[in-house]
PDB file of C-alpha atoms in Angstrom:
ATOM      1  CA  UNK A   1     -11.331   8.500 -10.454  1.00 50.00           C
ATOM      2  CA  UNK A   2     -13.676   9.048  -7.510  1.00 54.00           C
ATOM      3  CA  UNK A   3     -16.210   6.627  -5.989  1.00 51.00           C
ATOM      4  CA  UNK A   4     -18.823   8.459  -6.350  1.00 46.00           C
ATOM      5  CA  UNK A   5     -18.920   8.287 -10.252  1.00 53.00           C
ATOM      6  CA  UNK A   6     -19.999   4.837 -10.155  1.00 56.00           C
ATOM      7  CA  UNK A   7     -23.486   3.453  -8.458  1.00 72.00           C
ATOM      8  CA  UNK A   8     -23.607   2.547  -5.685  1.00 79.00           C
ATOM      9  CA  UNK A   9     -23.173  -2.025  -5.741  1.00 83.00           C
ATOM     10  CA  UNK A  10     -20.114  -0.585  -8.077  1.00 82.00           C
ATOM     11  CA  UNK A  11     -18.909   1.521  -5.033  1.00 84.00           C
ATOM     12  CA  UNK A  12     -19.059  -1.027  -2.484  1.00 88.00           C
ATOM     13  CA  UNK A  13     -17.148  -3.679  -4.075  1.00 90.00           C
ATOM     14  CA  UNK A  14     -14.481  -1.229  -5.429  1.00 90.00           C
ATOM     15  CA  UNK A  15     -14.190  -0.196  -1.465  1.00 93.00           C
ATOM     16  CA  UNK A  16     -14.325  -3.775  -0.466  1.00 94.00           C
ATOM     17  CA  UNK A  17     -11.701  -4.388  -3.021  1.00 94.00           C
ATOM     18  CA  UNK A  18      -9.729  -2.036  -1.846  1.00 96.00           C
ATOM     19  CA  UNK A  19     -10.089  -3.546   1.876  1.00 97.00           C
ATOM     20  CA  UNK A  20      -9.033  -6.655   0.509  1.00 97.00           C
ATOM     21  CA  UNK A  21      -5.788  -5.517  -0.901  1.00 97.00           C
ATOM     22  CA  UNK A  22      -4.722  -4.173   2.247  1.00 97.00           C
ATOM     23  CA  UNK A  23      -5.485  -6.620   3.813  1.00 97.00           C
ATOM     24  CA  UNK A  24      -3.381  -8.842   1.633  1.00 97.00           C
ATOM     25  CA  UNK A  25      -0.876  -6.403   1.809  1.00 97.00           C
ATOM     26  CA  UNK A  26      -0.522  -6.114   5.555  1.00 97.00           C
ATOM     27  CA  UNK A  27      -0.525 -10.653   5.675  1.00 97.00           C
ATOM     28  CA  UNK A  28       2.324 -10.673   3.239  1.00 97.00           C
ATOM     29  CA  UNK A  29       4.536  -7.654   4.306  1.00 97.00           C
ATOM     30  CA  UNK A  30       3.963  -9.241   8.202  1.00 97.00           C
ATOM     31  CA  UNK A  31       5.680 -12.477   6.844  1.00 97.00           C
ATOM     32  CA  UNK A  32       9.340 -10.347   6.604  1.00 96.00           C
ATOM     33  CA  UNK A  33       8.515  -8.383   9.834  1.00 96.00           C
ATOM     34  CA  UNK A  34       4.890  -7.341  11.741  1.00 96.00           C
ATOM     35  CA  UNK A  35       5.682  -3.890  11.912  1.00 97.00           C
ATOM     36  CA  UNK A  36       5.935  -4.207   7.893  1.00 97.00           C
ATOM     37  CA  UNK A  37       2.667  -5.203   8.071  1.00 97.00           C
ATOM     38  CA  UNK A  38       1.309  -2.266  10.324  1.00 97.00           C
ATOM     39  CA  UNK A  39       3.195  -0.095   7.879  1.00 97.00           C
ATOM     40  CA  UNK A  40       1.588  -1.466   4.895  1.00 97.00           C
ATOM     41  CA  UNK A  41      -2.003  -1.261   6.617  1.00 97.00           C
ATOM     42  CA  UNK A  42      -1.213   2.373   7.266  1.00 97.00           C
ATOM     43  CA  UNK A  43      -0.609   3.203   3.803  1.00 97.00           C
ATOM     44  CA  UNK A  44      -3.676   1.372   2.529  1.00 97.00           C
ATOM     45  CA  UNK A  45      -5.996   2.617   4.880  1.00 97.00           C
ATOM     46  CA  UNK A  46      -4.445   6.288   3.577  1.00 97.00           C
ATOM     47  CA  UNK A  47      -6.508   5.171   0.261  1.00 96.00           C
ATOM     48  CA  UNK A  48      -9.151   3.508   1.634  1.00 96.00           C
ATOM     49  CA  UNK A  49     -10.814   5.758   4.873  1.00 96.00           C
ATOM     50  CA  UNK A  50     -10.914   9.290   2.550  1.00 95.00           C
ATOM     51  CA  UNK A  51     -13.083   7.204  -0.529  1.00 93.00           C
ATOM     52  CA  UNK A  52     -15.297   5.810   2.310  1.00 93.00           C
ATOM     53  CA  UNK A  53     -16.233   9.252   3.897  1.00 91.00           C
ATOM     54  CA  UNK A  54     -16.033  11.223   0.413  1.00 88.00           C
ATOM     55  CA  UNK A  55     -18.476   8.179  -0.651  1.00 86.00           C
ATOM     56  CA  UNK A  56     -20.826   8.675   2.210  1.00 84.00           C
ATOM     57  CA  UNK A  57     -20.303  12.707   1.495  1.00 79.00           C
ATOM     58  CA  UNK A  58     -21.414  12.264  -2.095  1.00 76.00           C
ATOM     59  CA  UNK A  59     -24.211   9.801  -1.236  1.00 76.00           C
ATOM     60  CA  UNK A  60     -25.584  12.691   1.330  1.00 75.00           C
ATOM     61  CA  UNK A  61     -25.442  15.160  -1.219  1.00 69.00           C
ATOM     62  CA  UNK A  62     -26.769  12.924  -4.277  1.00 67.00           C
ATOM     63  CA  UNK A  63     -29.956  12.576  -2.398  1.00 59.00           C
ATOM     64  CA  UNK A  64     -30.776  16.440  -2.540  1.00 60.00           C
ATOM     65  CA  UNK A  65     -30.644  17.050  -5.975  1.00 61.00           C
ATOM     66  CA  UNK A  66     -28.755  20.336  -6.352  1.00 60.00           C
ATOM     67  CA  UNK A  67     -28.505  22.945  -8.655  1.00 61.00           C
ATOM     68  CA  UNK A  68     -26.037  21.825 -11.774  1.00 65.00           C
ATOM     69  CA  UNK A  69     -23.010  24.322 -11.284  1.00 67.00           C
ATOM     70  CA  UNK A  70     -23.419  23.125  -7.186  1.00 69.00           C
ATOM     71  CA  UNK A  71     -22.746  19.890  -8.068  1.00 69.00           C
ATOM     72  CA  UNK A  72     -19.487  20.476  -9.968  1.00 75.00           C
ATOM     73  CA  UNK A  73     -18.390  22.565  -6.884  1.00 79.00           C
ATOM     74  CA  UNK A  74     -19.551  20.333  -4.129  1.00 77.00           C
ATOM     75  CA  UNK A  75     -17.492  17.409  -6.148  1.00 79.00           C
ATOM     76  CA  UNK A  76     -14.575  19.754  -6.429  1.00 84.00           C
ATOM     77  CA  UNK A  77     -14.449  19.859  -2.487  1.00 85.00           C
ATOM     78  CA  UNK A  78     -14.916  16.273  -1.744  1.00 84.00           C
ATOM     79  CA  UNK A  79     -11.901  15.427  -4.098  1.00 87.00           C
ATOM     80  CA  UNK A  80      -9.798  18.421  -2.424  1.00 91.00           C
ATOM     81  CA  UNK A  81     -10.610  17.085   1.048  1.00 91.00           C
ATOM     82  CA  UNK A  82      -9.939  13.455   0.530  1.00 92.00           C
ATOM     83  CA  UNK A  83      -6.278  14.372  -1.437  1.00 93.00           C
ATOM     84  CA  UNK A  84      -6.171  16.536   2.018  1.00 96.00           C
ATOM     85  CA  UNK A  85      -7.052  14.065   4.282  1.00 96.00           C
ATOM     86  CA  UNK A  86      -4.571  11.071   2.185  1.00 96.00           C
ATOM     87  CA  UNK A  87      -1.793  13.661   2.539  1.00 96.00           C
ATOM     88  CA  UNK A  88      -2.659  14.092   6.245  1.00 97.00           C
ATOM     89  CA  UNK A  89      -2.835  10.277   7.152  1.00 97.00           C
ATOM     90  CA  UNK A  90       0.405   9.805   5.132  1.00 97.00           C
ATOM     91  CA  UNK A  91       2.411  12.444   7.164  1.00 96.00           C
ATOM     92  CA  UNK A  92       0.670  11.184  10.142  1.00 97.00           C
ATOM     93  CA  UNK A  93       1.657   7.637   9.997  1.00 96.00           C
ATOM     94  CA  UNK A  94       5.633   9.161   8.879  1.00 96.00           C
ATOM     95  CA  UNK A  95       6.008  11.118  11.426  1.00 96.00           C
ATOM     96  CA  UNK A  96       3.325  10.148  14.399  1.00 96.00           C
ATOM     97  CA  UNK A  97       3.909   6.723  14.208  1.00 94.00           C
ATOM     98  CA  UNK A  98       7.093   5.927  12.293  1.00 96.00           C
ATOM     99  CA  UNK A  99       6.112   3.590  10.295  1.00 97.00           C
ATOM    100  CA  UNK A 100       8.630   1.525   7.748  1.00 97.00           C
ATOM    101  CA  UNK A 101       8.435   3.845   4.759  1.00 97.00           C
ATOM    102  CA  UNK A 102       8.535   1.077   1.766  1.00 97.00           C
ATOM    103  CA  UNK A 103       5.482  -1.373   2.708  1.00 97.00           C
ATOM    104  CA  UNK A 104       3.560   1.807   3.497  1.00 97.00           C
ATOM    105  CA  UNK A 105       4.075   3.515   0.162  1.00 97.00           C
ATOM    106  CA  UNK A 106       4.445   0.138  -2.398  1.00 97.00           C
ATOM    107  CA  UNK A 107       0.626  -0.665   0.062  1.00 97.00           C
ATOM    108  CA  UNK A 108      -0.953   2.945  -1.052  1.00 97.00           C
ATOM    109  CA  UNK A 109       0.334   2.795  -4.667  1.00 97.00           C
ATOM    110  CA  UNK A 110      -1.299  -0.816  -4.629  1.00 96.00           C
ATOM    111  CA  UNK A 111      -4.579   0.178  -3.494  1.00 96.00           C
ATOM    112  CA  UNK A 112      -4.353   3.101  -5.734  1.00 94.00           C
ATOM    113  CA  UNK A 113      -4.084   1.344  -8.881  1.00 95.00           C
ATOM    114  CA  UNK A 114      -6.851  -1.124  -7.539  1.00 94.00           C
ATOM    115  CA  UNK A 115      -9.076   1.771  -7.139  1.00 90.00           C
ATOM    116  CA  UNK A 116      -8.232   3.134 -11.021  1.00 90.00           C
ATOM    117  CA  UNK A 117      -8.570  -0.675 -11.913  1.00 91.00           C
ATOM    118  CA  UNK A 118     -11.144  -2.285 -10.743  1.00 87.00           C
ATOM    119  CA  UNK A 119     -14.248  -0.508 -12.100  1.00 83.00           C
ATOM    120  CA  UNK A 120     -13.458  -1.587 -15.286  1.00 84.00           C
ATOM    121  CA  UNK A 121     -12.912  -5.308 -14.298  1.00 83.00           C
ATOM    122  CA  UNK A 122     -16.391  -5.139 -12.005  1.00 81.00           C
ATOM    123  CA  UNK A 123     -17.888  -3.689 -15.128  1.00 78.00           C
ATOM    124  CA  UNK A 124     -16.808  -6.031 -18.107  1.00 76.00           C
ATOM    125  CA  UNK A 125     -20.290  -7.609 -18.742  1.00 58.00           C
ATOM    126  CA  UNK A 126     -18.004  -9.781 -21.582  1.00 43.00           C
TER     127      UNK A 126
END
């Protein structure tokens, strides 16, 4: 589910949700070892950078009211590129930077289900 489904309050505290679990992530991984922790903020910030720029990219192209079949397609992109950029960041941080492969995937799966999650704890009104 993409970020730009949901309003834009709802958008902002899923994405500073999402900050927060890495950021939890990253403190408890660096207890066993720091570069655990570097690991783990690598994988979370695979999640977390490609909703913040498809979220600005859908907020850019909310504002000029489209035509309805442009809108399906310019959606379509934005969720192409950000699995594109994830996959990119992921391989990146593998192979670039060799990070510890276990924080950095149990970190993305985290802020993954966080990002499935969350919009339906921020919007139980009961």
């Amino acid at each position: 589910m993409s970020v730009s489904l949901y309003s834009r309050n709802v958008a902002r505290k899923l994405l500073l949700i999402q900050f927060l679990a890495v950021t939890a992530s990253g403190l408890l991984f660096s207890l066993k070892d720091p570069f655990w922790g570097i690991s783990a903020v690598c994988g979370g910030m695979a999640v977390l950078l490609p909703n913040v720029f498809f979220m600005i990219f859908a907020w850019r192209h909310q504002a000029h009211t489209p035509a309805k079949g442009r809108v399906a397609w310019t959606f379509a992109f934005g969720e192409a590129l950000k699995v594109l950029v994830t996959f990119l960041l992921l391989v990146v941080a593998l192979g670039v930077f060799k990070v510890a492969f276990l924080p950095l995937i149990v970190t993305w799966v985290s802020v993954l289900v966080v990002q499935i999650l969350a919009p339906a704890v921020i919007n139980n009104k009961g």
